[in-house]
XYZ file of C-alpha atoms in Angstrom:
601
model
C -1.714 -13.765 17.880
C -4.963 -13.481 20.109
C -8.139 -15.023 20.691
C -9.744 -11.713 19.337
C -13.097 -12.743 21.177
C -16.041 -10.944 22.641
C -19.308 -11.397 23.902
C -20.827 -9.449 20.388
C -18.974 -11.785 18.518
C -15.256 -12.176 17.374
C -13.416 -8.466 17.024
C -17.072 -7.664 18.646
C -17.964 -8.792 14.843
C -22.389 -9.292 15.686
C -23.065 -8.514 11.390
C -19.918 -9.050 8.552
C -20.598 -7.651 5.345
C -22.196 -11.255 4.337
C -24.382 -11.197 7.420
C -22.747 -13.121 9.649
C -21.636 -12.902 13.562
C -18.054 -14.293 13.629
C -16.789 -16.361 16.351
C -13.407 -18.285 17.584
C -13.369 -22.041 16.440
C -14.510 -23.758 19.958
C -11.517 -25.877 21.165
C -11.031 -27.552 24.409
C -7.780 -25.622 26.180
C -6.861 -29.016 27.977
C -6.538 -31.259 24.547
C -5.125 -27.508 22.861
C -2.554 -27.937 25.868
C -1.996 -31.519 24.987
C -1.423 -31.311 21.529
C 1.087 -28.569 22.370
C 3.360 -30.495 24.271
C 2.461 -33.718 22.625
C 3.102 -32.942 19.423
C 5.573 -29.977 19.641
C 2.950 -27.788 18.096
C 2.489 -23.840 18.132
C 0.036 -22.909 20.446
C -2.147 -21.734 17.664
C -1.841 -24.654 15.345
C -2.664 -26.933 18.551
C -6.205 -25.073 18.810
C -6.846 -25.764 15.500
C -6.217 -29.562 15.740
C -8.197 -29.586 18.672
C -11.432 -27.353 17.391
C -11.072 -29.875 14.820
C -11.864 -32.869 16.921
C -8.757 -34.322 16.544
C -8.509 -36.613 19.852
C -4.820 -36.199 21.440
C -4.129 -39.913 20.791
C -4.635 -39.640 17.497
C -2.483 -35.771 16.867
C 0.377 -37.766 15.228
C -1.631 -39.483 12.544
C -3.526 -36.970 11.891
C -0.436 -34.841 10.588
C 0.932 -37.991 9.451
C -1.690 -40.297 7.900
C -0.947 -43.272 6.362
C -2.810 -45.916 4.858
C -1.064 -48.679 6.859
C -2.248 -47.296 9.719
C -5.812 -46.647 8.418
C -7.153 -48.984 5.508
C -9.869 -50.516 6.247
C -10.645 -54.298 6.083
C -12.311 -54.445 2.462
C -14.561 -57.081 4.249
C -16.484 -54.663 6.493
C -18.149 -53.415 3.617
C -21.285 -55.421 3.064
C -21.226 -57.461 -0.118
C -16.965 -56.298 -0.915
C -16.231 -59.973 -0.635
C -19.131 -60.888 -3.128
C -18.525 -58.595 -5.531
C -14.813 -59.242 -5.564
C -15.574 -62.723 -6.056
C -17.701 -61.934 -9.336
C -15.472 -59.431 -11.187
C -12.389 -62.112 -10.367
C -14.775 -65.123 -11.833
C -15.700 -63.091 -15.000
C -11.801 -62.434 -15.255
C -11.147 -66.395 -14.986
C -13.938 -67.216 -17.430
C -13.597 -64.506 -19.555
C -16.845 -62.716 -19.501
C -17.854 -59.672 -21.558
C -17.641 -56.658 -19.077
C -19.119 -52.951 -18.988
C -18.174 -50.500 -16.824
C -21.100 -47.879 -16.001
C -19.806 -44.751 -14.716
C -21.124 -41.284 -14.055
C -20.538 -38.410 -15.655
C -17.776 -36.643 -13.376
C -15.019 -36.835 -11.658
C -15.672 -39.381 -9.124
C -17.505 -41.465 -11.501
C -14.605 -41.236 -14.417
C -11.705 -41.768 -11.062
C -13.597 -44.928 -10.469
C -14.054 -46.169 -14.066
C -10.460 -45.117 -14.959
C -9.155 -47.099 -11.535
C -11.212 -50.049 -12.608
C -9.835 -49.993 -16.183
C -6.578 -49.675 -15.201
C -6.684 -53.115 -12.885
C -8.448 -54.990 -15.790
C -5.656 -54.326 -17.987
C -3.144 -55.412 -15.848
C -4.633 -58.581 -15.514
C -5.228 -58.683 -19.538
C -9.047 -57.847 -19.796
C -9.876 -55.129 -21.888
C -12.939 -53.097 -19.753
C -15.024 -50.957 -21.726
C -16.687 -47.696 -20.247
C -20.135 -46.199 -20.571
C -21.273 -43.035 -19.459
C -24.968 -41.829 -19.948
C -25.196 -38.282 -21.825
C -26.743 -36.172 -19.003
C -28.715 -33.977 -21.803
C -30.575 -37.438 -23.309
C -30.083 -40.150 -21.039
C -30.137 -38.101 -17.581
C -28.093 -39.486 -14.119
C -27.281 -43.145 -13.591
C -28.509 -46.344 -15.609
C -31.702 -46.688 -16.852
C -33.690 -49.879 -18.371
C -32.778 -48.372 -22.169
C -28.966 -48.610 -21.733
C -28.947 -52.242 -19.437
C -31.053 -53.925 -22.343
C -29.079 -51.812 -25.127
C -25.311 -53.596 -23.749
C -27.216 -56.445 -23.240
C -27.760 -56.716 -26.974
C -24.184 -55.562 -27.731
C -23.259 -58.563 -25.825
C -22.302 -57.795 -22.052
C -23.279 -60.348 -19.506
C -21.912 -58.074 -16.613
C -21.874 -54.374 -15.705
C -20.276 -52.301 -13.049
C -21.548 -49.132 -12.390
C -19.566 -47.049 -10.324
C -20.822 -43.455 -8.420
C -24.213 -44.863 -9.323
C -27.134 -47.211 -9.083
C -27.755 -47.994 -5.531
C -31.330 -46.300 -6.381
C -31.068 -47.702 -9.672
C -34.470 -49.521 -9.266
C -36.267 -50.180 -12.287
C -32.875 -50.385 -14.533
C -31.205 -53.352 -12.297
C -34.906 -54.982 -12.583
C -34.590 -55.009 -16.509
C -31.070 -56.214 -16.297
C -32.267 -59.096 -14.595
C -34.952 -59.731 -16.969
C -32.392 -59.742 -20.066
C -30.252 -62.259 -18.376
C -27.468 -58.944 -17.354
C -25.813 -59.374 -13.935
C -24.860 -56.041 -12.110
C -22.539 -55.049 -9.559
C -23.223 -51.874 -7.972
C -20.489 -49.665 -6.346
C -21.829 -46.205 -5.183
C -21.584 -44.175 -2.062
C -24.816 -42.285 -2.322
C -27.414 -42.142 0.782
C -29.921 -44.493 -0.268
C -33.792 -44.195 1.288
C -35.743 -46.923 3.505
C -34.222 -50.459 3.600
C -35.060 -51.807 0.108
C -32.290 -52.541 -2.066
C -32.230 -52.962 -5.774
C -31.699 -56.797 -7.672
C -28.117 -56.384 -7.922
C -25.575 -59.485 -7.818
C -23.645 -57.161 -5.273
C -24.374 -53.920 -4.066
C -21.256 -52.259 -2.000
C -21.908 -48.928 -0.636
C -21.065 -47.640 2.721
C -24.234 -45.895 3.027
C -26.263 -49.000 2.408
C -29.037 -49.186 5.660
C -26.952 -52.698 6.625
C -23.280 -51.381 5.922
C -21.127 -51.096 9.166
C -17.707 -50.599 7.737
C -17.813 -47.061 9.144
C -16.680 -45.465 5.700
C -19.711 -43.326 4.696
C -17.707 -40.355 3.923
C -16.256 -42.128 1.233
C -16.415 -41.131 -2.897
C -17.252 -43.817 -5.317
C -13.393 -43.310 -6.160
C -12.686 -44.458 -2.628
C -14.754 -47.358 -2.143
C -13.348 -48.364 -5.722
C -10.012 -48.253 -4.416
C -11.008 -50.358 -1.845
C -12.452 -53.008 -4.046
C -9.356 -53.159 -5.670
C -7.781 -54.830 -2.816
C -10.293 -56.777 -2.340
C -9.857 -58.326 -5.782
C -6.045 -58.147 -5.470
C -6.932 -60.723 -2.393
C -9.541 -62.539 -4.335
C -6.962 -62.943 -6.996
C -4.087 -63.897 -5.323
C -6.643 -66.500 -2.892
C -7.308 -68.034 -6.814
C -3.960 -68.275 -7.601
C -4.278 -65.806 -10.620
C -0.635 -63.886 -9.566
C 1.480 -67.242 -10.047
C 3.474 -66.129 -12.920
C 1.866 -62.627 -13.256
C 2.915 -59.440 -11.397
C 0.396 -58.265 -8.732
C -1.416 -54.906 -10.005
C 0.348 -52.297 -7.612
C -2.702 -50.591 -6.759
C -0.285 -46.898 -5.205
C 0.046 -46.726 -8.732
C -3.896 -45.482 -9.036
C -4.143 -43.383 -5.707
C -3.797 -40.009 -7.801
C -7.399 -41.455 -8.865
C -8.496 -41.981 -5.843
C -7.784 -38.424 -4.528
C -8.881 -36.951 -7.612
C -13.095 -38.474 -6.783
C -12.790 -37.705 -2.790
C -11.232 -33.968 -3.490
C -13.905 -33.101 -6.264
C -16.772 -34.913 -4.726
C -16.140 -32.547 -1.740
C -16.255 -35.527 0.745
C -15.127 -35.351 4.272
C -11.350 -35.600 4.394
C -11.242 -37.730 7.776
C -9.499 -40.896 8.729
C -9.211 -42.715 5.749
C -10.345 -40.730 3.088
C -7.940 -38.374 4.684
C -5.007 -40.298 4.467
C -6.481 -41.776 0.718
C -6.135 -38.245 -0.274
C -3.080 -37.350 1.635
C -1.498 -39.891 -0.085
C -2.983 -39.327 -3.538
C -1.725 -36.370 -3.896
C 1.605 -37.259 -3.179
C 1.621 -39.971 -6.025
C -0.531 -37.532 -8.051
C 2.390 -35.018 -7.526
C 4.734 -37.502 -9.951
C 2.063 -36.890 -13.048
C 2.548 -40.435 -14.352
C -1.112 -40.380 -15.178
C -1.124 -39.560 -18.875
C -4.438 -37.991 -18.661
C -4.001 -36.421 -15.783
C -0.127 -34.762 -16.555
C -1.991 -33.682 -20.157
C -4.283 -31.734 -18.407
C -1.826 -30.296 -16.364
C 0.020 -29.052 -19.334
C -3.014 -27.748 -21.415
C -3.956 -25.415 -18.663
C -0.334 -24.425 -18.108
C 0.018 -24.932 -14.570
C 2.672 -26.951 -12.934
C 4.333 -27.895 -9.546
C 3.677 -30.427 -6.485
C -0.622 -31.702 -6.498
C -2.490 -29.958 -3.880
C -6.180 -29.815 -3.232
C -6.433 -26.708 -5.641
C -4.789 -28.611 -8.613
C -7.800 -31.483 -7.951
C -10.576 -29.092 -6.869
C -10.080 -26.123 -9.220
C -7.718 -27.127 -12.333
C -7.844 -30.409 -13.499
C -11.735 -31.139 -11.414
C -13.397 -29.071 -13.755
C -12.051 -29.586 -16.921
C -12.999 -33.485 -16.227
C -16.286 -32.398 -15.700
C -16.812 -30.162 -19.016
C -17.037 -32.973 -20.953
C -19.820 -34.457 -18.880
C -21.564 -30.868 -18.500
C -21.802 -29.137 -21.743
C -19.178 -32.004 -24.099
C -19.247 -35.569 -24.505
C -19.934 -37.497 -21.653
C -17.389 -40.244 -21.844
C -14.104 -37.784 -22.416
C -12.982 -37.211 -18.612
C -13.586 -41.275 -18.102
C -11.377 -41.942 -21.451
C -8.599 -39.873 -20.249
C -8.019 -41.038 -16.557
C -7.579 -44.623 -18.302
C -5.897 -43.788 -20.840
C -1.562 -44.955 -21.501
C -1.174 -43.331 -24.582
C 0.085 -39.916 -24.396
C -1.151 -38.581 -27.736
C -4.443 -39.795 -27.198
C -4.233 -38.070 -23.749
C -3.133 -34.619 -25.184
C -6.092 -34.783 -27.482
C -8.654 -35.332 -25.429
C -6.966 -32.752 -22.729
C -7.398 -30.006 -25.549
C -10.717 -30.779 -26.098
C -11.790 -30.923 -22.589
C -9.846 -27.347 -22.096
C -11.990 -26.048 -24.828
C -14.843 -27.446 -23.826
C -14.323 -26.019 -20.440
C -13.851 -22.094 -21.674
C -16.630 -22.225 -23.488
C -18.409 -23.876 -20.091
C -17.094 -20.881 -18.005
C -18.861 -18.299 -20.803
C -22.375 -20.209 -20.315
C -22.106 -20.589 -16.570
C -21.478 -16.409 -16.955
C -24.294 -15.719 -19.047
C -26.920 -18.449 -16.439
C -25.529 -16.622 -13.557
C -25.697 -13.119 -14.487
C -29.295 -13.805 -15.762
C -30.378 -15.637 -12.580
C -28.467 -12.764 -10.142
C -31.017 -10.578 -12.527
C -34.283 -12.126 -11.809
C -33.288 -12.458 -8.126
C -32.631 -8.815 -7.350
C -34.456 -6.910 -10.087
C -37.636 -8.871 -11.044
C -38.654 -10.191 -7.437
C -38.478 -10.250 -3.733
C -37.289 -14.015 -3.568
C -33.862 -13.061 -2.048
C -35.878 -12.444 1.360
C -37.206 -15.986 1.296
C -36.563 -19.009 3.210
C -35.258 -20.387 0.182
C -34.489 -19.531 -3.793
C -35.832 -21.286 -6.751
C -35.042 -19.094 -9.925
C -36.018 -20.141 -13.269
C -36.262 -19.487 -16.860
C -35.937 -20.523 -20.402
C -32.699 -21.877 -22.022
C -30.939 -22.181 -19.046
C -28.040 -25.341 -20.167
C -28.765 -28.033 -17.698
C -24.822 -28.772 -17.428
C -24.471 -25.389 -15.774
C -27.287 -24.726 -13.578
C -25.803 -27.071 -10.921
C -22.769 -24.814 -10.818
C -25.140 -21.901 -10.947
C -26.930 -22.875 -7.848
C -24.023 -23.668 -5.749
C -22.276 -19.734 -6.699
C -25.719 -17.814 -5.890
C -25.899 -19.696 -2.402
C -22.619 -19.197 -1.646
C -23.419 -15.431 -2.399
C -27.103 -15.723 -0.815
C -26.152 -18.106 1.947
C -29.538 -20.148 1.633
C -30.919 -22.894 -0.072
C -30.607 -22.456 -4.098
C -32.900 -24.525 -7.027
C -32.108 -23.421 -10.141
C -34.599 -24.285 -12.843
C -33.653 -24.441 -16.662
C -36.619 -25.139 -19.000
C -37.288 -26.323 -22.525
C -40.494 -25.120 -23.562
C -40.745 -27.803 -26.417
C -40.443 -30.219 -24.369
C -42.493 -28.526 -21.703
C -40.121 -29.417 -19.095
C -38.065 -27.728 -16.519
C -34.816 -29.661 -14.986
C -33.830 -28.576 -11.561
C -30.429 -28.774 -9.942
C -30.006 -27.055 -6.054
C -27.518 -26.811 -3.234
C -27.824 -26.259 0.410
C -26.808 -25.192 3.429
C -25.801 -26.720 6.351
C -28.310 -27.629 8.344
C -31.234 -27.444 5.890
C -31.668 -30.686 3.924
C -32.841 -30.106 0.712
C -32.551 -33.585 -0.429
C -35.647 -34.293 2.089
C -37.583 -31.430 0.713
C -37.531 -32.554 -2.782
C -38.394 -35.853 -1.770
C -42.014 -34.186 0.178
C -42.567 -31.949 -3.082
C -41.942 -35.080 -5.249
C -44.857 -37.259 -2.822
C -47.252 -34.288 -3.708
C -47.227 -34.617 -6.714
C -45.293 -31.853 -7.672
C -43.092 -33.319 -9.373
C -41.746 -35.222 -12.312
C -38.456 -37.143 -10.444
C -36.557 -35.605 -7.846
C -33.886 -36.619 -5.207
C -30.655 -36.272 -4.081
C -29.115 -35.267 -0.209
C -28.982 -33.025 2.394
C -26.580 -30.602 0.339
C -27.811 -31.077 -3.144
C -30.623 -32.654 -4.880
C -32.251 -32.195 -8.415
C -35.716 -32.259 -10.068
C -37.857 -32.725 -12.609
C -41.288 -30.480 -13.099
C -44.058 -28.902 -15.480
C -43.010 -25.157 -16.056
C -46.583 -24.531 -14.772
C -46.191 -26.038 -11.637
C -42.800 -24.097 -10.747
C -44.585 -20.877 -8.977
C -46.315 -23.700 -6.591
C -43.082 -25.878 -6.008
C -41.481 -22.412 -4.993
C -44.472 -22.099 -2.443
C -44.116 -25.455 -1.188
C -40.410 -25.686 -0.759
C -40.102 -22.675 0.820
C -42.757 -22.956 3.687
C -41.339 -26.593 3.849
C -37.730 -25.186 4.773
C -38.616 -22.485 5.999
C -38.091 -23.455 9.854
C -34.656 -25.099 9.266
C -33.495 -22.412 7.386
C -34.179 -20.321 10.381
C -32.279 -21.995 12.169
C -29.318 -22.341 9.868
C -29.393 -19.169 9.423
C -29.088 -18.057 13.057
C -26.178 -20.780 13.131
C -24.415 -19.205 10.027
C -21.602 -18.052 11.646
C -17.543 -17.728 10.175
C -15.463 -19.375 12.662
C -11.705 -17.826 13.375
C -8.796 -19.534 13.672
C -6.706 -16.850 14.839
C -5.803 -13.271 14.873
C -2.997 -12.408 13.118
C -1.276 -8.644 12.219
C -0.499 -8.578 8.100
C 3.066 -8.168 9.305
C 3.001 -11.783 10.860
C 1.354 -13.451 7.433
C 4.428 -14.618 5.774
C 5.542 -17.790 4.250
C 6.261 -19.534 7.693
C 2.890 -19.236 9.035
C 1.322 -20.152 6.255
C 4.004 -23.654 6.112
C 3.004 -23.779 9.587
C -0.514 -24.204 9.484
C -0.242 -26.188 6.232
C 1.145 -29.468 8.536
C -2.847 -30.119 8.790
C -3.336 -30.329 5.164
C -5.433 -31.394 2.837
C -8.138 -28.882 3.935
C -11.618 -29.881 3.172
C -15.156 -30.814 4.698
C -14.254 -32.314 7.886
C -11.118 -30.603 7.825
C -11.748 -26.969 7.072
C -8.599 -24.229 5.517
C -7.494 -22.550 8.374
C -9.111 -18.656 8.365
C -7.450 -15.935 10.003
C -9.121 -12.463 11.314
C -7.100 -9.572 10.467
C -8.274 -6.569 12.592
C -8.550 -2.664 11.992
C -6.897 -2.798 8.413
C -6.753 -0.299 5.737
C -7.734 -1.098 2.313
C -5.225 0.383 -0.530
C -4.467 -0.231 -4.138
C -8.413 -1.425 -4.834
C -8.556 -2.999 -8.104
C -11.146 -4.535 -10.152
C -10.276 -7.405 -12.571
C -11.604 -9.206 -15.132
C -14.154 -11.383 -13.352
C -15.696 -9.501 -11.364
C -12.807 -9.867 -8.398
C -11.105 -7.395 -6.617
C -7.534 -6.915 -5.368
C -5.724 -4.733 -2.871
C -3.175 -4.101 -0.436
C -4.394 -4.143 3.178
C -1.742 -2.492 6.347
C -2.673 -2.459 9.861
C -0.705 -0.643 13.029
C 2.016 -3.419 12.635
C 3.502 -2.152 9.169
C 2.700 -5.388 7.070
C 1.634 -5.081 4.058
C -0.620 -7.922 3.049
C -1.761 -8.492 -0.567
C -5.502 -9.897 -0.630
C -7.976 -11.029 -3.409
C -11.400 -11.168 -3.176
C -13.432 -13.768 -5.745
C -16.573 -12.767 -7.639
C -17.696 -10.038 -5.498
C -16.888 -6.746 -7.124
C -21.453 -6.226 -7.307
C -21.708 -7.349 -3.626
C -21.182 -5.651 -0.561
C -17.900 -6.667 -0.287
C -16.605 -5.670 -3.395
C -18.246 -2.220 -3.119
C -16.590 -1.520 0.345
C -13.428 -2.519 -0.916
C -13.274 -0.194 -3.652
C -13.889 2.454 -1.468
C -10.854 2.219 0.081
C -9.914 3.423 3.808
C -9.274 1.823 7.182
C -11.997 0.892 9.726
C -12.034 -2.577 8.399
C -11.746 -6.086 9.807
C -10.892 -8.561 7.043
C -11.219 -12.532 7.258
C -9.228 -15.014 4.877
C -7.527 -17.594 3.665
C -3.525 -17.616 3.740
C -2.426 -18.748 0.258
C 0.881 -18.974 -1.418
C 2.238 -16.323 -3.730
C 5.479 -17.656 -5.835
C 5.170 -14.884 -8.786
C 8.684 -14.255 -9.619
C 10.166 -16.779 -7.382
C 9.255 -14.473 -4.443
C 8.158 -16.938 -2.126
C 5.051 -15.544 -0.567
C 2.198 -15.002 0.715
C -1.576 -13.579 -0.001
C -5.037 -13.329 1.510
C -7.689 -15.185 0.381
C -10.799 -13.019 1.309
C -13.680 -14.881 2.981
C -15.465 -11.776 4.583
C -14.893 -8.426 5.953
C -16.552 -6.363 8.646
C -17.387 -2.198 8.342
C -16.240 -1.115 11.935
C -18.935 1.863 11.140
C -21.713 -0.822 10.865
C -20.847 -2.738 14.367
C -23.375 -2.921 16.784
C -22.130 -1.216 20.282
C-alpha cells in the first residue's frame, strides 16, 4: 500500500468522473505512529483511526466500545429525571397512557422500546402514529384533543414534538399532560408546555449526547425509569426489565436515522447489533425471513434490509405497521405484518422508480437547473412518501442541494421534501423562504428539511433558495472532495484486508467505510443489470482480479465509461464481502472512478 498522493490531487486525481479532486484522509503521522505500536495495528488501519480523530488514549475503546465504559448519566439530560418520575407515577397510579411516535424507524425503535418496558411492568401502552398523507409530521392539536376524548391523560411522543408548539398548547387546555422525547435541533430558546421535554439538542441540554436518535435517548430513559423504579420500590417481588434485551432497537433508530456513530451511540450500536444478531425480536427476525436474507446484523441488515421495509408502511402503507411490529411477541402476528410491509415496500421501490426517472427527466431534458446553486424539481402526482427518497438519490447523483416538490392540484398544494450537502444548510434556507412569505410551513436541519407552498409560488421559491445558497454551495462545492484511505493493488483486496479494516466497524457519519483507490486498472466483463447498475472485473499490473459493482449509474458518466471497457482507469470503492457459494470473498463497492485521458497535467 501507498499514500498515492500528489500535489493535483490523489493518483494526481484534480476531476473524477463525479467531479471531484480526490485526496488522502489527513492524519497526524505521530498519533498514526502511536496507534501502531499502541494498539498493535497495521500501519494503514492506524491512519485511519487517526484521520478519524480517534485520540490515542482512547484507540482501545474505540475498537472495543462498551457501554460500561460509555453510558451516560441519564441525569445530564435536562428534564430525564422529571420525566422518569412521571411515566413511573402514571405506572403506580395507573394512568391511561399514549405513546406518540413518528412514522419511521427511529420513531417505531422508540415506541416499540417503550412498549416493551411497559409490559414488563404490566401496563399495556398503546401507540399512535400520524398518517403522513392526512395528518402530516409530529402531533398536532386534532390528534392531542382526539386521545384526550378517547380517554388518555398522558402522552409520550417519541422522535417528535420538541417544536410541537401549538399541539402541546391544546393538550394543556384539554387537561392532557405530555412528555416529549425527541432529538431534533430545535430554534431560539423557547420551549413548548410540556410536563418534560428531554432532548439533547434542547438550547439548555449539556449531557453532550446531541448525536443521539430518538431510539437512543429512549434507551436512555429506560434506565432512568429502571432507577426511578427500583428508588420506588416497584422491583420488590418483580424482575427488573433487562433493558440489553431492547438494544437491537436501539441500533435499529441510530443506524437508519444516519446519526453519528461516536462514543456512545457508537458503542449503543456496536452493541445492538450484536444482540440484534440473536433475532429474538419477533418483528425484527420476521422481516429477516420475508426478505430472505440471513446471517450475523451488520449496518447493511439495519440500513438497507430491514430500515426500509419499516419505513414502507409509514411512506406509501399504514402508518402504524413498522411501530406494531418492533413491539410485537407474537410471532404470527409478526409474520403478517412482515409480509405486508415487504409488499408494501416493492410496490414503494416501483413509485420511487417512476418519481425518479421523471424528475432525472425534467432536470436534464426540460431545463438548465442542473447548473444551479441548488435543485428544486417539481410536478404533479409526485407520492409525497417517495419524494424524500427521491431527493436524497438525485443529490447523491448531482452532489448539491435537492427539493423535490410533489403537488396536488385539487388541493392546490405542493409538499416539499430536500436533502443537502455538507456544508450548505438547507434547514436555514427554508426557514428565510418560510419568513418571506413564501411559504406554507417549512423546517427541518442542515441536511434535510421539508415544505409546504402554492404551486404558483414554486418558480419564485426556486429563485430565492438558490441565490440564498448559492455562496455556501460554492464553497461546498470547492470542498467536495473523496477522501482515500489507501492504495491498494486488486491482488491485495482479499478477505483479510477487508477483516482487517472491519476492527473499526460500524461505519457511519462520524465514522466513515473505509475507501480504497485502486490505480491504473482495466475494466473487463462490463455488465448492465437490472437496475440500472453495472458490474465488472477490474486487473491491474499485480494480476488480481477484483470483482466490482457500481449502483444506479449505468445513464451517468460512470456507468458509460465502464461499459466501454479498457484500462487507463483509476477506480475508488468500498471493500465488501462476497460469500456466494461459500467462497469467502471479496468485492468492490464503486464510489468513483477517474479517466486517466481526462487528468489535468
Amino acid at each position: 500500500m501507498a499514500d498515492g498522493g500528489t500535489q493535483a490531487g490523489y493518483l494526481g486525481v484534480s476531476r473524477s468522473l463525479t467531479g471531484r479532486p480526490w485526496r488522502a484522509r489527513p492524519a497526524d503521522p505521530e498519533l498514526v505512529r502511536r496507534h501502531q505500536m499502541g494498539l498493535g495495528l497495521s500501519e494503514p488501519l492506524a491512519r485511519a483511526l487517526a484521520s478519524r480523530g480517534v485520540a490515542a488514549e482512547m484507540g482501545e475503546t474505540y475498537l472495543n466500545p462498551t457501554l460500561r465504559a460509555l453510558f451516560p448519566d441519564p441525569s445530564s439530560f435536562t428534564d430525564m429525571d422529571r420525566a422518569a418520575a412521571i411515566l413511573v407515577d402514571a405506572v403506580v397510579r395507573d394512568r391511561r397512557m399514549v405513546v406518540f411516535a413518528d412514522y419511521d424507524v427511529d420513531g417505531a425503535s422508540s415506541a416499540a422500546q417503550l412498549v416493551r418496558w411497559m409490559r414488563a411492568m404490566g401496563k399495556d401502552l398503546p401507540i399512535y402514529v400520524p398518517d403522513r398523507i392526512t395528518e402530516g409530521y409530529g402531533p398536532s392539536p386534532a390528534a392531542f384533543r382526539r386521545l384526550r376524548e378517547e380517554g388518555a391523560e398522558l402522552v409520550v411522543t417519541v422522535d417528535c414534538g420538541a417544536a410541537a408548539y401549538e399541539a402541546i398548547a391544546a393538550a394543556v387546555e384539554v387537561g392532557l399532560e405530555v412528555v416529549v422525547i425527541d432529538h431534533h435541533l430545535m430554534r431560539g430558546d423557547e420551549l413548548p408546555a410540556a410536563a418534560a421535554l428531554v432532548n439533547p439538542n434542547r438550547p439548555d441540554d449539556t449531557s453532550g449526547q446531541g448525536m443521539l436518535a430518538a431510539a437512543g435517548v429512549t434507551f436512555v430513559l429506560l434506565a432512568a425509569l429502571n432507577r426511578e423504579a427500583r428508588r420506588q420500590g416497584l422491583f420488590d417481588g418483580r424482575q427488573e426489565p433487562d433493558l440489553r434485551e431492547w438494544l437491537d432497537l436501539a441500533a435499529m433508530g441510530a443506524i437508519c436515522d444516519v446519526t453519528e456513530l461516536v462514543g456512545f451511540n457508537r458503542a449503543l450500536t456496536t452493541q445492538g447489533l450484536k444482540m440484534m444478531s440473536n433475532w429474538r425480536n419477533p418483528g425484527l427476525k420476521a422481516l429477516l425471513e420475508v426478505a430472505k436474507s440471513q446471517g450475523p446484523a451488520t449496518v447493511f441488515h439495519a440500513g438497507f434490509i430491514l430500515g426500509p421495509r419499516i419505513n414502507a408502511g409509514g411512506r406509501i402503507g399504514r402508518s402504524d405497521l413498522g411501530a406494531r411490529l418492533l413491539s410485537t411477541d407474537d410471532p404470527a402476528e409478526a409474520q403478517a405484518l412482515a409480509a405486508e410491509l415487504d409488499e408494501l415496500n416493492a410496490n414503494r421501490k416501483e413509485v420511487e422508480r417512476e418519481v425518479l426517472e421523471a424528475a432525472v427527466r425534467v432536470i436534464e431534458r426540460e431545463s438548465n437547473m442542473a447548473d444551479a446553486p441548488m435543485i428544486l424539481v417539481a410536478a404533479d402526482g409526485w407520492h409525497p412518501g417517495v419524494i424524500g427518497i427521491v431527493a436524497g438519490r438525485l443529490r447523491e447523483r448531482y452532489r448539491k442541494p435537492v427539493m423535490v416538490v410533489g403537488v396536488d392540484r385539487a388541493a392546490n398544494i405542493g409538499k416539499g421534501s430536500g436533502r443537502s450537502q455538507p456544508g450548505v444548510d438547507l434547514g436555514r434556507a427554508v426557514q428565510a423562504a418560510y419568513e418571506a412569505g413564501l411559504l406554507l410551513a417549512g423546517g427541518g436541519h442542515a441536511m434535510a428539511a421539508g415544505l409546504s407552498v402554492r404551486p404558483d409560488v414554486i418558480p419564485e421559491l426556486r429563485a430565492f433558495l438558490c441565490e440564498h445558497m448559492a455562496a455556501e454551495a460554492e464553497i461546498a462545492a470547492e470542498a467536495d472532495a473523496l477522501e482515500i484511505d489507501a492504495l491498494v493493488t486488486t491482488a491485495a483486496c482479499d478477505r483479510g484486508l477487508y477483516a482487517g479494516f472491519q476492527r473499526m466497524a460500524p461505519f457511519g457519519p462520524g465514522n466513515p467505510e473505509p475507501m480504497f483507490a485502486c490505480a491504473d486498472v482495466r475494466v473487463e466483463r462490463a455488465m448492465a443489470l437490472k437496475g440500472g447498475h453495472v458490474r465488472v472485473t477490474l486487473t491491474d499490473a499485480s494480476g488480481g482480479k477484483l470483482k466490482a459493482v457500481a449502483w444506479r449509474c449505468e445513464d451517468t458518466e460512470i456507468g458509460k465509461r465502464l461499459l466501454q471497457e479498457g484500462g487507463g482507469l483509476h477506480i475508488a470503492g468500498r471493500l465488501k464481502p462476497d460469500d456466494w457459494q461459500g467462497r469467502q470473498s471479496v468485492e468492490l463497492e464503486i464510489e468513483d472512478v477517474a479517466d486517466l485521458r481526462r487528468q489535468i497535467s
